[in-house]
PDB file of C-alpha atoms in Angstrom:
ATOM      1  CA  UNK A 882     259.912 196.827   3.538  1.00  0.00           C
ATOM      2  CA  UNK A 883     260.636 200.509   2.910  1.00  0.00           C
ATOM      3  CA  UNK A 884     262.372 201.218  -0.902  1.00  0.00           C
ATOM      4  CA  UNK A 885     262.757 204.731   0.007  1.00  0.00           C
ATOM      5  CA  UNK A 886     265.218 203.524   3.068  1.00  0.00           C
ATOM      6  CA  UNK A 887     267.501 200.940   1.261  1.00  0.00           C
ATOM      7  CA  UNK A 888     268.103 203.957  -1.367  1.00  0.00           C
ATOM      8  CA  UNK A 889     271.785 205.352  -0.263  1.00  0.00           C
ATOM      9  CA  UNK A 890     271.912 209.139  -0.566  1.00  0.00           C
ATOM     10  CA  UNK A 891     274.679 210.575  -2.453  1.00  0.00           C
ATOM     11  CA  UNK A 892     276.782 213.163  -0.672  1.00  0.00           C
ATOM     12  CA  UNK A 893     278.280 215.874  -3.610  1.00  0.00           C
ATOM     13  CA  UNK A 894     281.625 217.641  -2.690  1.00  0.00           C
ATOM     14  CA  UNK A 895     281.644 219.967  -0.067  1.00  0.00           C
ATOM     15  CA  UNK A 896     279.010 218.613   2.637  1.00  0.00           C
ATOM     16  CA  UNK A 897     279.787 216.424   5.287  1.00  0.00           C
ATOM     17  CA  UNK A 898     277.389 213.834   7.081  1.00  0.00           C
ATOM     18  CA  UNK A 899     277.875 213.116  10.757  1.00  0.00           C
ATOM     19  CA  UNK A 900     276.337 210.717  12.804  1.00  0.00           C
ATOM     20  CA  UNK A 901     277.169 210.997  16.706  1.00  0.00           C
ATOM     21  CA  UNK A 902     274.357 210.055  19.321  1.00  0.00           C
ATOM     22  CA  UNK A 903     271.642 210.708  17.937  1.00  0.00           C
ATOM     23  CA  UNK A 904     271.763 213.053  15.759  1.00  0.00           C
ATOM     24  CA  UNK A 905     272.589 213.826  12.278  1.00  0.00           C
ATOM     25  CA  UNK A 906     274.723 216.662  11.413  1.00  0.00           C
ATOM     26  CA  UNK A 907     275.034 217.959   7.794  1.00  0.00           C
ATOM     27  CA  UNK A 908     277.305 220.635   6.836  1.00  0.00           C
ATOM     28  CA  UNK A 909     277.720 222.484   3.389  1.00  0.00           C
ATOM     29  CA  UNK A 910     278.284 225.643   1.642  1.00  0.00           C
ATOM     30  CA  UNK A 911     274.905 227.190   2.480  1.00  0.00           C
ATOM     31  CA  UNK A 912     274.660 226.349   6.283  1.00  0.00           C
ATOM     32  CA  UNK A 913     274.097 223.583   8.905  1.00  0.00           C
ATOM     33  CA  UNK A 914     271.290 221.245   9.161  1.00  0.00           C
ATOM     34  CA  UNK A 915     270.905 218.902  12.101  1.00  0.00           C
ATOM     35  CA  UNK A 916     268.105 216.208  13.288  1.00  0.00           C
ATOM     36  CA  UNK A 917     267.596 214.004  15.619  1.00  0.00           C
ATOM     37  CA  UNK A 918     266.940 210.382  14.806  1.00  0.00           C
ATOM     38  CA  UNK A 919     265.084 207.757  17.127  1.00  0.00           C
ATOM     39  CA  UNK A 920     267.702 205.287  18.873  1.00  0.00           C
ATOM     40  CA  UNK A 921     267.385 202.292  16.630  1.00  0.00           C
ATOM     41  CA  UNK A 922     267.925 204.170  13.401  1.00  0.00           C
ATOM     42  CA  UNK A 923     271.645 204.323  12.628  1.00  0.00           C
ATOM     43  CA  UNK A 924     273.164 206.398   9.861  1.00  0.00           C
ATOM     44  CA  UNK A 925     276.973 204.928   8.269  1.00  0.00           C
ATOM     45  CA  UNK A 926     278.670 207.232   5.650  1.00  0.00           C
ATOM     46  CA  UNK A 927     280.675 205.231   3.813  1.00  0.00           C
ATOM     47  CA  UNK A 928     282.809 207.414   1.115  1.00  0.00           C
ATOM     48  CA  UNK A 929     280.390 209.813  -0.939  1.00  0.00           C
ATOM     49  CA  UNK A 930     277.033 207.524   0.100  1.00  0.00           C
ATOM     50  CA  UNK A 931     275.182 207.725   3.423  1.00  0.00           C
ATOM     51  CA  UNK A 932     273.097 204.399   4.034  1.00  0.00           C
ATOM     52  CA  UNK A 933     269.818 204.336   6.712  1.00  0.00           C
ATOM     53  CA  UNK A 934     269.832 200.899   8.305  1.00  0.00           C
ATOM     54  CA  UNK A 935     267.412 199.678  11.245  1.00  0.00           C
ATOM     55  CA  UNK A 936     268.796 198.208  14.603  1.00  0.00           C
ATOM     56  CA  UNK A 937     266.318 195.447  14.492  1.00  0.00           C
ATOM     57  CA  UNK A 938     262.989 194.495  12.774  1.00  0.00           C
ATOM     58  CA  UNK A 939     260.075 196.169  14.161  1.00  0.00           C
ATOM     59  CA  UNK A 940     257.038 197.578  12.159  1.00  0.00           C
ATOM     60  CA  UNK A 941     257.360 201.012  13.819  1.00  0.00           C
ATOM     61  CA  UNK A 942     260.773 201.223  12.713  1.00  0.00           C
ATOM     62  CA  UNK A 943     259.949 200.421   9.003  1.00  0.00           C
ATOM     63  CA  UNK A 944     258.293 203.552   8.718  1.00  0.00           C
ATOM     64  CA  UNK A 945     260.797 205.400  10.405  1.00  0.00           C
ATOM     65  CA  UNK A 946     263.083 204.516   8.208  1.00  0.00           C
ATOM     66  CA  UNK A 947     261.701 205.463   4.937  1.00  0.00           C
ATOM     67  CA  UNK A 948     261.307 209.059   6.566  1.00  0.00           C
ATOM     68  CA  UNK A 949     264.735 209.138   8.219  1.00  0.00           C
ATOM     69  CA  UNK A 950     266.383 208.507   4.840  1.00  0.00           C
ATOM     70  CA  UNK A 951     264.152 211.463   3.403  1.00  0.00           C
ATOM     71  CA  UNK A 952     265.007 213.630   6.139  1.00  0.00           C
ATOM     72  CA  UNK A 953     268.495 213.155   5.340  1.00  0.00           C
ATOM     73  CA  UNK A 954     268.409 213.436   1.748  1.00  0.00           C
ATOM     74  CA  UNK A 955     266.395 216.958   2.286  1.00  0.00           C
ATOM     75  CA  UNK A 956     269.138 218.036   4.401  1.00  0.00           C
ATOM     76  CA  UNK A 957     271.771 216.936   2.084  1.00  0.00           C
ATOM     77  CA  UNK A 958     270.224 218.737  -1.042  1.00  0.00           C
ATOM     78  CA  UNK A 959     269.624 221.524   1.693  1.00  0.00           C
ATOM     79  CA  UNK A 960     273.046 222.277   2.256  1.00  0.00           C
ATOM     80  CA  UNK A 961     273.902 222.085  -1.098  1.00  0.00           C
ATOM     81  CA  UNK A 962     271.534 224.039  -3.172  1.00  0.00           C
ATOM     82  CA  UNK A 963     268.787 225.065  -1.128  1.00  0.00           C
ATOM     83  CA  UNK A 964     265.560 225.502  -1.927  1.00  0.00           C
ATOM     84  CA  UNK A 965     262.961 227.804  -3.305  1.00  0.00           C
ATOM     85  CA  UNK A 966     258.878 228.587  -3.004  1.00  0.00           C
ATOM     86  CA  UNK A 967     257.698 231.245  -5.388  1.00  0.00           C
ATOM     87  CA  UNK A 968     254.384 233.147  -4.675  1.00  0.00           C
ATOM     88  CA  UNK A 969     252.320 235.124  -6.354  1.00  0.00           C
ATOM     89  CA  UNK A 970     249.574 237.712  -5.472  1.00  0.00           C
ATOM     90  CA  UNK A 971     246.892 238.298  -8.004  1.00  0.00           C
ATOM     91  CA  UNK A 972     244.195 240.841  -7.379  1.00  0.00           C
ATOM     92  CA  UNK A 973     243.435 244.630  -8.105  1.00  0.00           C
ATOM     93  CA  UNK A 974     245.671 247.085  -6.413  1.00  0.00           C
ATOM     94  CA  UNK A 975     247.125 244.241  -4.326  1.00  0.00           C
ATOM     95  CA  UNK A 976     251.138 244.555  -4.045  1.00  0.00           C
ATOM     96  CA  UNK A 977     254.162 243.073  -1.874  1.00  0.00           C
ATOM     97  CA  UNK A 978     256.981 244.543  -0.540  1.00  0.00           C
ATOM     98  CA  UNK A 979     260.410 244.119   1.241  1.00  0.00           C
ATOM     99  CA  UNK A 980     260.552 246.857   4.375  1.00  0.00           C
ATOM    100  CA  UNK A 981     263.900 245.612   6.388  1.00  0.00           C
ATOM    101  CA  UNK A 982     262.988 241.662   7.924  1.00  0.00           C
ATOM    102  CA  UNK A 983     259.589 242.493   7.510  1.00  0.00           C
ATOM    103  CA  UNK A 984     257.262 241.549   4.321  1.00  0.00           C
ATOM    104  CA  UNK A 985     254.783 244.232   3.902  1.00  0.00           C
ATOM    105  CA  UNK A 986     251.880 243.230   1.621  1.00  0.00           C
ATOM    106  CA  UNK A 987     248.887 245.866   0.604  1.00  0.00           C
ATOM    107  CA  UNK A 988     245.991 242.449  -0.055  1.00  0.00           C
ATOM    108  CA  UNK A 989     242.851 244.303   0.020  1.00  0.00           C
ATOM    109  CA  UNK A 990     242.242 245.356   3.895  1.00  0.00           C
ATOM    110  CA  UNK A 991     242.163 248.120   5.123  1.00  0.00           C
ATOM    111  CA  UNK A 992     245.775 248.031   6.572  1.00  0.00           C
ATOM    112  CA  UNK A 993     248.902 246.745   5.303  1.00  0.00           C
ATOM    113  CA  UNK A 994     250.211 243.035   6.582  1.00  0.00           C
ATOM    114  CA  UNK A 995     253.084 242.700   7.808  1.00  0.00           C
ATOM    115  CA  UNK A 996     254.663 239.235   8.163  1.00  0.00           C
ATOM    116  CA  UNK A 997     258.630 238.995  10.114  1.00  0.00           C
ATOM    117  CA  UNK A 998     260.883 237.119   7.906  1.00  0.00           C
ATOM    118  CA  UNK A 999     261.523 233.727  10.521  1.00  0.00           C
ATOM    119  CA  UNK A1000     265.358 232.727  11.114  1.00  0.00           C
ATOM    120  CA  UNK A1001     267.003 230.674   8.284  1.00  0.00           C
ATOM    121  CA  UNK A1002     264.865 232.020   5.754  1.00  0.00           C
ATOM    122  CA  UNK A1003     264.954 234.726   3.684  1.00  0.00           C
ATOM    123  CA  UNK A1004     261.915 236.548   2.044  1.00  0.00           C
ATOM    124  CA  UNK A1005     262.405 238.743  -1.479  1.00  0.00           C
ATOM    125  CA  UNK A1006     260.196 240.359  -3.994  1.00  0.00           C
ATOM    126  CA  UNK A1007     261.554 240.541  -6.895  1.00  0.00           C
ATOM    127  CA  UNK A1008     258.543 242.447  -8.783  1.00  0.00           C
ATOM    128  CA  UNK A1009     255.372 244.242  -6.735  1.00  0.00           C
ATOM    129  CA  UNK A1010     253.047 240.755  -7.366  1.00  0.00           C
ATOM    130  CA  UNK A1011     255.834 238.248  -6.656  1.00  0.00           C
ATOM    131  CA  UNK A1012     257.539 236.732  -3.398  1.00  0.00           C
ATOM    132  CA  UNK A1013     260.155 234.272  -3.360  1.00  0.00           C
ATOM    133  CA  UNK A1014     260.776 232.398   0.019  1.00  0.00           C
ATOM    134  CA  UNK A1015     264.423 230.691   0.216  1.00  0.00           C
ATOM    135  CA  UNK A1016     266.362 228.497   2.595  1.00  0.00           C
ATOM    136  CA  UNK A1017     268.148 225.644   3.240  1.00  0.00           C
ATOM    137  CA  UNK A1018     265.836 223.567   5.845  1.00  0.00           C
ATOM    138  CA  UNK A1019     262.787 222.031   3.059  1.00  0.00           C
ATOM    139  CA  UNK A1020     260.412 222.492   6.012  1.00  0.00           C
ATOM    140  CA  UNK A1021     260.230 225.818   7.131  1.00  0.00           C
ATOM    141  CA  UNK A1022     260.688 227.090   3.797  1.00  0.00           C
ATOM    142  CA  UNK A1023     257.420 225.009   2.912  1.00  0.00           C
ATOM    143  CA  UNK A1024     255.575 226.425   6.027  1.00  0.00           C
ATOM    144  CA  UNK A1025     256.948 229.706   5.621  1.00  0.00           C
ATOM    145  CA  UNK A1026     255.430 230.157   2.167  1.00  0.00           C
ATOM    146  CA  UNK A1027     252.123 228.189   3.694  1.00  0.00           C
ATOM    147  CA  UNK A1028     251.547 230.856   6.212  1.00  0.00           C
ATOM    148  CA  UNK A1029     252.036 233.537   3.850  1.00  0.00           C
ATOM    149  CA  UNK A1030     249.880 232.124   0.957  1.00  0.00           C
ATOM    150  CA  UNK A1031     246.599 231.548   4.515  1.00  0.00           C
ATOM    151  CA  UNK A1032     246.649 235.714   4.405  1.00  0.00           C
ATOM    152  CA  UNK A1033     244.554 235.316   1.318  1.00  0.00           C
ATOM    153  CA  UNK A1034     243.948 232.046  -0.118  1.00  0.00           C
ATOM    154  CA  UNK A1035     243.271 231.965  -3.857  1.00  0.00           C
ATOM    155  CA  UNK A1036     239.321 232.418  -4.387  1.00  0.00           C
ATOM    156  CA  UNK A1037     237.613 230.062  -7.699  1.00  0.00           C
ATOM    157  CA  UNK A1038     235.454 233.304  -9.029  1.00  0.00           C
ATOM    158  CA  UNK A1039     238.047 236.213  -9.396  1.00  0.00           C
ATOM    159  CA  UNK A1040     241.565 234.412  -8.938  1.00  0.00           C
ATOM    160  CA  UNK A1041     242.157 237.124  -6.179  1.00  0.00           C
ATOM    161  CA  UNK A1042     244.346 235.710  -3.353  1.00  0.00           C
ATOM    162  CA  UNK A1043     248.114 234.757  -2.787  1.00  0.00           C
ATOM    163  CA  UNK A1044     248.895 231.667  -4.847  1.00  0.00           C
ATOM    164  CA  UNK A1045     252.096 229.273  -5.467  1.00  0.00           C
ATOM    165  CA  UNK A1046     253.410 230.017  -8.758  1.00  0.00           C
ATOM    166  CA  UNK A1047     252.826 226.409 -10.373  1.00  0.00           C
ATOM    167  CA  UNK A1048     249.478 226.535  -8.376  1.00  0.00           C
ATOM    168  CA  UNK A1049     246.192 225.661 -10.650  1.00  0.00           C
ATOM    169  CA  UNK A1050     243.099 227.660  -9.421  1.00  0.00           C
ATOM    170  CA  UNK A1051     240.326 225.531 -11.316  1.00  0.00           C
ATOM    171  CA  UNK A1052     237.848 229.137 -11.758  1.00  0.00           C
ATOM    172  CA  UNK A1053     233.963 228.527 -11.097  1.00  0.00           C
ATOM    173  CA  UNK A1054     231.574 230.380 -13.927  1.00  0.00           C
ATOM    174  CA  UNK A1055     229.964 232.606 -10.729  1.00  0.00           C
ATOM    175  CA  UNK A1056     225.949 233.630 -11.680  1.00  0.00           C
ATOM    176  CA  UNK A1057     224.336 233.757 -14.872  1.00  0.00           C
ATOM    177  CA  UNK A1058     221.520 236.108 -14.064  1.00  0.00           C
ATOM    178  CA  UNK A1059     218.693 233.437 -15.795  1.00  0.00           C
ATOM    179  CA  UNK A1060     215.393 234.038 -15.305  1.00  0.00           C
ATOM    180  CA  UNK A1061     213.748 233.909 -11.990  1.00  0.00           C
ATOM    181  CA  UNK A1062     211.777 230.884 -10.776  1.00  0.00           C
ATOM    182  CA  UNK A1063     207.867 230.711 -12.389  1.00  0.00           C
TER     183      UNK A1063
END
């Protein structure tokens, strides 16, 4: 039995939650989310709660419906307030900045990266060694800042690379110069 789906989700003034064949529509201040949602998982709003229920018993759909009542929770808090990744870059000379839609980063090679800011999110930098990616859908800004932070992931001997900001790099001790072998 799922825990996560029998949890309503609370719906704060100023989003609506539609369910119509299908598909889930969520609409608030910051934008429109919608998803689609397998046939036997059916979505009732009832006042300011939303409740996930399953057509029928089936283990397939007791995993869907954990997820489904995620999904739609994401999308509510989405709409509402959005969400934020911070990065940051760490590493001598290294810098970030904001040309346009496009992110230009100087990361150690020998030419400047340039990464397109995707549709529904939006890229800023508010100092040279920072990035903050922002949006309303929870995935794409996740894979957003994921495919900015594989440019240069975060090495264990120097702490170079692009890193989240509440990201731990556990740092390795590197050589000791000790004697050679006898």
């Amino acid at each position: 039995m799922s825990r996560i789906g029998k949890m309503p989700v609370v719906i704060p003034a100023g989003v609506t939650v539609t369910f119509n064949g299908g598909i889930i529509t969520v609409k608030g201040g910051k934008g429109t989310l919608t998803q689609k949602v397998d046939g036997d998982i059916l979505i009732k709003v009832e006042g300011a709660h939303a409740l996930v229920e399953k057509g029928r018993d089936v283990a397939e759909l007791e995993a869907k419906h954990g997820l489904y009542r995620a999904l739609l929770h994401n999308m509510v808090v989405g709409v509402s307030e959005g969400y934020t990744k911070s990065l940051k870059v760490n590493g001598v000379g290294w810098k970030v900045a904001k040309q346009g839609k496009k992110l230009v980063m100087n990361i150690g090679f020998s030419h400047p990266v340039e990464f397109e800011e995707p549709a529904g999110v939006t890229l800023t930098c508010p100092t040279p060694n920072e990035i903050v990616v922002a949006g309303i859908d929870k995935t794409l800004v996740g894979q957003t800042a994921a495919n900015i932070r594989k440019f240069r992931v975060p090495e264990p001997y120097h702490g170079y690379g692009i890193a989240y900001s509440d990201e731990v790099i556990e740092r390795k001790e590197g050589k000791t110069g000790g004697k050679g072998k006898k």
